Structures are given as C-alpha cells and as structure tokens.
Amino acid sequence: MLNCMKTLERNYLSNFEKKICCWYSNTVVEAKDEFRVLNIRKSKGAFQERKPKRVMPVLPPRTKQMKVDQDWGSVWPGPRSFHPATVPLPVRQGYVEKRASPDKFANAELMKIPNFLHLTPPVIERQCKALKKFCTSWPKALDNDENCEKHFPFEFTFSDYCYSSPSIRNPLARIVTMKFKLESLKLNRRAKDKFLRLVGDRYDEASDTVTIVTDRCPLRKQNYDYALYLITALYHESWNVEPWEQLKSEADMECYEWDKSKSKTNIEQLFNTTSDKIDNIDMYANSVDRLMNEGENEYTINKYGEAVRKILGLPSTVTCT
C-alpha cells in the first residue's frame, strides 16, 4: 500500500508541474518595466500595454508675454480677485518670521482682500468720458460755498468701507451724519428756543450748526430716511404751541425776555413813550437780558451800568489808575 501511494504521488505531481510550466510558457511576453503576472488559468487575449500619462506643458505666465504699451483696461477691465500670472508687478504680502514676505504666486493673502487694479488713470478717464453724456452741467448759480449752503442747507456724510469679511456690508457704512445751519430753518424766537431744547447738545453755538447722527437702522437708506424724519418732526414740533404754553407767566419762562418783562413797561412809563423811540434802548435791553440770564458778574454789571448812563444821558464813569 505504501509503495502504491508513493508511485501515485510521484506520477501526479510530476505531471502537474509540467502543466504549470506549459501554461506559464504560453503567456504573452510582458512589456518592459511592467509587473509580470502569473497566469495559471491562461486568460484569453493579448496583453494590453498601459498608456503613458499625458503631461500637459506648463505655459509661462502671461506677464512674460505682455507688452509695455499694452491696454491695461482690456487686461483688467473690472474688479476681480488677484491673479498673479496677470499682474506684472512684484507684489508681496504676508509675514514670515526672519524671511521676506511671500511673493504673489500661491499667496492666499492677496486673494482675500479686494483690489483696485482696474482703476488706473487711463481707465478712469475712459469711464468718465462714457458717463459724461449722461451728466448735466454744474449750475452757474452755485459758484461758491455760500450759495451752495443757501440753496442746499443740509449736508449728509457717510462712508464706504472695503474690507475682508464673509459679508461685503460693513456695519460702519450704515451710519449717516446730517449737518445744517440753524438759521436756515427760519424759526422765530419761541420756536428756536423750543428747537434747541429738543436737540440738546447736538447744537454747536459757535458755528450755529446742528449735527444729527443716525445709526440704529441696519441699512444706510433707512438711516437716511430716519434722519429726514427727525428733522421734520423737530421742525413741526418747534412751531407747535401747546395750550399750557399760553398760560405761562414771566416767572415760568425758561429765560428772561426783555420784550415781555416789566423792565420794558417801566422804561416806557419813565420816558412816557414807546421803547422804539428811546435812544440807546437796544443797548439797554441787551444788557438787561445778559444780566438776568447769565447772572451777576463784573462784566454784566459794568455793561448794565454803562447802558443806564447812556439811556439817561449821564456821563460814563472814568477809572483812575
């Protein structure tokens, strides 16, 4: 039995090895530098060679082919992200410790911020010529600042910002500042006093200018409309007279008014005539107003004494040194 197994094993293994060698030798010769695959089952068809990878040629940057006298408006006609191969400038941006700033190629910092490379002087001149046909001539009556302030008393100021952010809308761009001269509203004395009390510290007495800043709305147009609403409401409220205002006496007045005071009545009784016929009455009225409104001090008392002497025809005091 043992001899039979050895004979069978010897004959079978020897034939199997011959078949493997035969199959291996019948395969197609592989291409050079290719991995040779052992084909035990003898696949049909010829071996397909791998196609070499197609390498695209890298062209030089466009800046190498640009002419010196080229039309930059055609190359960069409008606002766009920075492109290093198109801009013929050695632009650098960024910070590297102990090294120079990175150049323009593969520089993400230059692509983050907006640029104004399209706004060159020739392009601006070309755009202005295109817009000129839609413009009208400047009015001849507005030849100086005084006429401009007379016909257009309201001045609006706002700012545009350009910055790097997920949103192009800067929160500071919504702020609107409105300025105007108080005298342009044509208010009487009572309405002017009420208007000043409503605006508070927004009025500058030195320049006679009212400044109103609006920033509570999210959009600039909304703040602009809100500023116009405020000045309209303030103007009409200043002219509005409440019923209780008619009942105010001299003691209830916010400030001393000589025209409605007993001082005017007394001076008219003293001269037995109306105040407009008394000499130096304006100087006297102003001195009384300042004395009552500003309080007693050396200046107001001296001015009051000088006005009294002039209105009574007395000689002025002479200070001896």
Coordinates of C-alpha atoms in Angstrom, one line a residue:
M1 CA 0.0 0.0 0.0
L2 CA 2.8 2.4 0.9
N3 CA 4.5 1.7 -2.4
C4 CA 1.3 2.4 -4.3
M5 CA 0.9 5.8 -2.7
K6 CA 4.5 6.8 -3.4
T7 CA 4.1 5.8 -7.1
L8 CA 0.8 7.7 -7.5
E9 CA 2.2 10.8 -5.8
R10 CA 5.3 10.8 -7.9
N11 CA 3.4 10.4 -11.2
Y12 CA 0.7 13.0 -10.4
L13 CA 3.0 15.7 -9.0
S14 CA 5.3 15.3 -11.9
N15 CA 2.5 15.8 -14.5
F16 CA 1.1 18.9 -12.5
E17 CA 4.5 20.6 -12.6
K18 CA 4.7 20.1 -16.3
K19 CA 1.3 21.6 -16.9
I20 CA 2.2 24.7 -14.8
C21 CA 5.4 25.2 -16.8
C22 CA 3.5 24.8 -20.0
W23 CA 0.9 27.3 -19.1
Y24 CA 3.4 29.8 -17.9
S25 CA 5.5 29.5 -21.1
N26 CA 2.4 30.1 -23.3
T27 CA 1.7 33.6 -21.9
V28 CA 2.5 36.7 -24.0
V29 CA 5.7 38.4 -23.2
E30 CA 5.1 41.4 -21.0
A31 CA 6.2 44.8 -21.8
K32 CA 9.4 46.2 -20.4
D33 CA 9.3 47.6 -16.9
E34 CA 5.8 46.0 -16.3
F35 CA 4.9 43.8 -13.4
R36 CA 4.7 40.2 -14.8
V37 CA 1.6 38.4 -13.6
L38 CA 1.5 34.6 -13.2
N39 CA -1.3 33.4 -15.4
I40 CA -2.3 30.0 -14.1
R41 CA -5.7 29.7 -15.9
K42 CA -4.4 31.0 -19.2
S43 CA -6.5 34.1 -19.8
K44 CA -7.5 34.7 -23.4
G45 CA -6.5 37.7 -25.4
A46 CA -3.2 39.6 -25.8
F47 CA -1.7 41.6 -23.1
Q48 CA -2.6 45.4 -23.2
E49 CA 0.1 47.8 -22.5
R50 CA -0.5 50.7 -20.2
K51 CA -0.8 54.1 -21.8
P52 CA 1.8 56.6 -20.6
K53 CA 0.4 59.6 -18.7
R54 CA -0.1 62.7 -20.8
V55 CA 1.8 65.5 -19.3
M56 CA 0.4 68.9 -20.3
P57 CA 3.0 71.5 -21.0
V58 CA 3.2 74.4 -18.5
L59 CA 3.0 77.7 -20.3
P60 CA 4.9 80.6 -19.0
P61 CA 3.0 83.3 -17.0
R62 CA 1.1 85.9 -19.0
T63 CA 3.3 88.6 -17.6
K64 CA 6.2 87.3 -19.6
Q65 CA 4.3 87.9 -22.9
M66 CA 2.9 91.3 -22.0
K67 CA 4.0 94.4 -23.9
V68 CA 5.0 97.6 -22.2
D69 CA 2.4 99.7 -24.1
Q70 CA -0.5 97.3 -23.8
D71 CA -4.0 98.4 -23.0
W72 CA -4.4 97.6 -19.3
G73 CA -8.1 98.3 -19.4
S74 CA -8.5 95.3 -21.7
V75 CA -6.4 93.0 -19.5
W76 CA -8.1 94.0 -16.2
P77 CA -11.4 95.6 -17.2
G78 CA -13.2 95.4 -13.9
P79 CA -12.9 94.4 -10.2
R80 CA -11.8 90.8 -9.8
S81 CA -9.7 88.6 -7.5
F82 CA -6.0 88.9 -7.6
H83 CA -4.3 86.8 -10.3
P84 CA -0.5 86.5 -10.0
A85 CA 0.1 85.5 -13.7
T86 CA -1.8 88.6 -15.0
V87 CA -0.4 91.3 -12.8
P88 CA 3.1 92.4 -14.0
L89 CA 4.0 93.8 -10.6
P90 CA 6.3 92.2 -7.9
V91 CA 3.6 92.4 -5.3
R92 CA 4.2 90.8 -1.9
Q93 CA 2.0 90.4 1.2
G94 CA 2.1 88.4 4.4
Y95 CA 4.5 88.0 7.2
V96 CA 7.1 85.3 7.7
E97 CA 9.5 85.4 10.7
K98 CA 13.1 86.2 9.7
R99 CA 12.2 86.0 6.0
A100 CA 10.9 88.2 3.2
S101 CA 7.2 88.5 2.6
P102 CA 5.8 85.8 0.3
D103 CA 5.6 86.8 -3.4
K104 CA 2.5 86.9 -5.4
F105 CA 2.4 83.3 -6.6
A106 CA 0.4 80.9 -4.4
N107 CA -0.3 83.8 -2.0
A108 CA -3.7 83.4 -0.4
E109 CA -3.4 86.8 1.4
L110 CA -3.5 88.7 -1.9
M111 CA -6.7 86.9 -2.9
K112 CA -8.5 87.7 0.4
I113 CA -8.8 91.5 0.0
P114 CA -10.4 93.4 -2.8
N115 CA -8.2 95.4 -5.1
F116 CA -8.5 98.5 -7.3
L117 CA -6.1 97.4 -10.1
H118 CA -8.8 98.2 -12.7
L119 CA -8.9 101.9 -11.6
T120 CA -5.9 103.2 -13.4
P121 CA -5.9 106.8 -14.7
P122 CA -6.5 105.9 -18.4
V123 CA -9.4 103.6 -17.5
I124 CA -10.9 106.2 -15.2
E125 CA -10.6 108.8 -18.0
R126 CA -12.3 106.4 -20.4
Q127 CA -15.1 105.7 -18.0
C128 CA -15.7 109.4 -17.3
K129 CA -16.0 110.1 -21.0
A130 CA -18.6 107.3 -21.3
L131 CA -20.6 108.8 -18.3
K132 CA -20.2 112.4 -19.4
K133 CA -23.1 112.1 -21.9
F134 CA -25.4 111.3 -19.0
C135 CA -24.3 114.3 -16.9
T136 CA -25.6 117.8 -16.8
S137 CA -23.6 121.0 -16.4
W138 CA -23.0 122.4 -12.9
P139 CA -25.5 125.2 -12.1
K140 CA -23.9 128.6 -12.6
A141 CA -25.8 130.0 -9.5
L142 CA -23.8 127.6 -7.3
D143 CA -20.4 129.1 -8.0
N144 CA -19.3 129.3 -4.3
D145 CA -19.8 127.6 -1.0
E146 CA -22.1 130.3 0.3
N147 CA -24.6 129.8 -2.5
C148 CA -24.5 126.1 -2.1
E149 CA -25.3 126.4 1.6
K150 CA -28.1 128.8 0.9
H151 CA -29.9 126.6 -1.6
F152 CA -28.8 123.2 -0.1
P153 CA -28.5 123.8 3.6
F154 CA -28.5 120.1 4.6
E155 CA -25.2 118.2 4.4
F156 CA -25.2 114.4 4.6
T157 CA -22.0 112.5 5.3
F158 CA -21.5 108.7 5.1
S159 CA -18.6 106.4 4.4
D160 CA -17.9 103.3 2.3
Y161 CA -15.6 100.6 3.5
C162 CA -13.7 97.9 1.7
Y163 CA -12.5 95.0 3.9
S164 CA -12.1 91.3 4.1
S165 CA -15.1 89.6 5.5
P166 CA -17.7 86.9 4.6
S167 CA -20.1 89.8 4.0
I168 CA -19.4 92.8 1.8
R169 CA -21.5 95.0 4.1
N170 CA -19.5 96.9 6.7
P171 CA -21.5 97.8 9.8
L172 CA -20.0 101.3 9.9
A173 CA -21.3 102.0 6.4
R174 CA -24.8 102.4 7.7
I175 CA -24.0 105.5 9.8
V176 CA -25.4 108.8 8.4
T177 CA -24.4 112.2 9.7
M178 CA -26.6 115.2 8.9
K179 CA -25.5 118.8 9.5
F180 CA -27.2 122.1 8.8
K181 CA -27.3 125.7 10.0
L182 CA -30.0 126.6 12.5
E183 CA -30.6 129.9 10.8
S184 CA -31.7 128.0 7.6
L185 CA -34.9 126.8 9.4
K186 CA -36.3 130.4 9.7
L187 CA -37.6 129.9 13.3
N188 CA -38.9 132.7 15.5
R189 CA -37.6 133.2 19.0
R190 CA -40.0 130.9 20.7
A191 CA -39.7 128.1 18.1
K192 CA -35.9 128.4 18.1
D193 CA -35.8 128.1 21.9
K194 CA -38.0 125.0 21.8
F195 CA -36.0 123.5 19.0
L196 CA -32.7 123.9 20.9
R197 CA -34.2 122.3 23.9
L198 CA -35.3 119.3 21.8
V199 CA -31.9 118.8 20.1
G200 CA -29.9 119.3 23.3
D201 CA -26.1 119.0 23.0
R202 CA -26.4 118.3 19.2
Y203 CA -26.2 122.1 18.6
D204 CA -22.9 123.9 18.4
E205 CA -23.5 127.6 19.3
A206 CA -20.1 128.7 18.0
S207 CA -20.8 127.6 14.4
D208 CA -24.6 127.6 14.6
T209 CA -24.6 124.0 13.4
V210 CA -26.9 121.2 14.3
T211 CA -25.4 117.7 13.9
I212 CA -27.7 114.6 14.0
V213 CA -26.2 111.1 13.7
T214 CA -28.4 108.1 12.9
D215 CA -27.2 104.5 13.1
R216 CA -30.0 102.5 14.7
C217 CA -31.2 101.0 11.4
P218 CA -29.3 98.2 9.6
L219 CA -29.2 99.9 6.2
R220 CA -27.9 103.3 5.2
K221 CA -31.0 104.2 3.2
Q222 CA -33.1 103.5 6.3
N223 CA -30.9 105.8 8.5
Y224 CA -31.0 108.5 5.8
D225 CA -34.8 108.4 5.8
Y226 CA -34.8 108.3 9.6
A227 CA -32.7 111.5 9.7
L228 CA -35.1 113.3 7.4
Y229 CA -38.0 112.2 9.6
L230 CA -36.2 113.5 12.7
I231 CA -35.6 117.0 11.3
T232 CA -39.2 117.1 10.0
A233 CA -40.6 116.1 13.4
L234 CA -38.4 118.6 15.2
Y235 CA -39.3 121.5 12.9
H236 CA -43.0 121.0 13.2
E237 CA -42.9 120.3 17.0
S238 CA -40.9 123.6 17.5
W239 CA -43.7 125.5 15.8
N240 CA -46.4 123.6 17.7
V241 CA -47.8 125.6 20.6
E242 CA -49.4 123.7 23.4
P243 CA -52.4 125.1 25.4
W244 CA -50.4 125.3 28.6
E245 CA -47.7 127.4 26.9
Q246 CA -50.3 130.3 26.6
L247 CA -50.7 130.3 30.3
K248 CA -47.0 130.8 31.1
S249 CA -46.1 133.9 33.1
E250 CA -42.8 135.7 33.3
A251 CA -41.8 133.6 36.3
D252 CA -42.4 130.4 34.2
M253 CA -40.2 131.4 31.3
E254 CA -37.1 129.4 30.6
C255 CA -35.1 132.6 30.0
Y256 CA -35.5 136.3 30.7
E257 CA -37.1 138.2 27.7
W258 CA -36.9 141.9 28.0
D259 CA -39.8 142.5 25.5
K260 CA -42.2 140.7 27.8
S261 CA -40.8 142.0 31.1
K262 CA -41.8 144.7 33.5
S263 CA -38.5 146.5 32.8
K264 CA -39.7 147.5 29.4
T265 CA -43.0 148.7 30.8
N266 CA -41.2 150.8 33.5
I267 CA -38.8 152.4 31.0
E268 CA -41.7 153.4 28.7
Q269 CA -43.5 154.9 31.7
L270 CA -40.4 156.8 32.7
F271 CA -39.9 158.3 29.2
N272 CA -43.7 158.5 28.5
T273 CA -43.2 157.0 25.1
T274 CA -42.8 153.6 23.3
S275 CA -39.5 151.8 23.6
D276 CA -38.7 152.1 19.9
K277 CA -38.4 155.9 20.2
I278 CA -35.9 155.8 23.1
D279 CA -32.3 156.3 22.2
N280 CA -29.8 153.6 23.1
I281 CA -32.7 151.3 24.0
D282 CA -31.2 148.3 22.2
M283 CA -28.0 148.5 24.3
Y284 CA -30.1 148.7 27.5
A285 CA -32.3 145.8 26.5
N286 CA -29.2 143.6 25.7
S287 CA -27.5 144.5 29.0
V288 CA -30.6 143.6 31.0
D289 CA -31.0 140.3 29.2
R290 CA -27.4 139.3 29.8
L291 CA -27.6 140.4 33.4
M292 CA -30.7 138.3 34.1
N293 CA -29.8 135.2 32.1
E294 CA -26.0 135.0 32.7
G295 CA -26.2 136.2 36.3
E296 CA -24.4 139.0 38.1
N297 CA -20.7 139.3 37.5
E298 CA -18.3 142.1 36.9
Y299 CA -18.8 142.2 33.2
T300 CA -22.6 142.1 33.1
I301 CA -22.9 144.7 35.9
N302 CA -20.5 147.1 34.2
K303 CA -22.4 146.7 30.9
Y304 CA -25.7 147.4 32.6
G305 CA -24.3 150.4 34.4
E306 CA -22.9 151.8 31.2
A307 CA -26.3 151.3 29.4
V308 CA -28.2 153.0 32.1
R309 CA -26.0 156.1 32.0
K310 CA -26.3 156.3 28.2
I311 CA -30.1 155.9 28.2
L312 CA -30.4 158.6 30.9
G313 CA -27.8 160.9 29.3
L314 CA -25.3 160.7 32.2
P315 CA -21.6 160.8 31.7
S316 CA -19.7 157.5 31.7
T317 CA -17.5 156.6 34.7
V318 CA -13.8 157.1 34.3
T319 CA -11.5 154.6 36.0
C320 CA -8.5 156.2 37.7
T321 CA -5.2 154.4 37.9

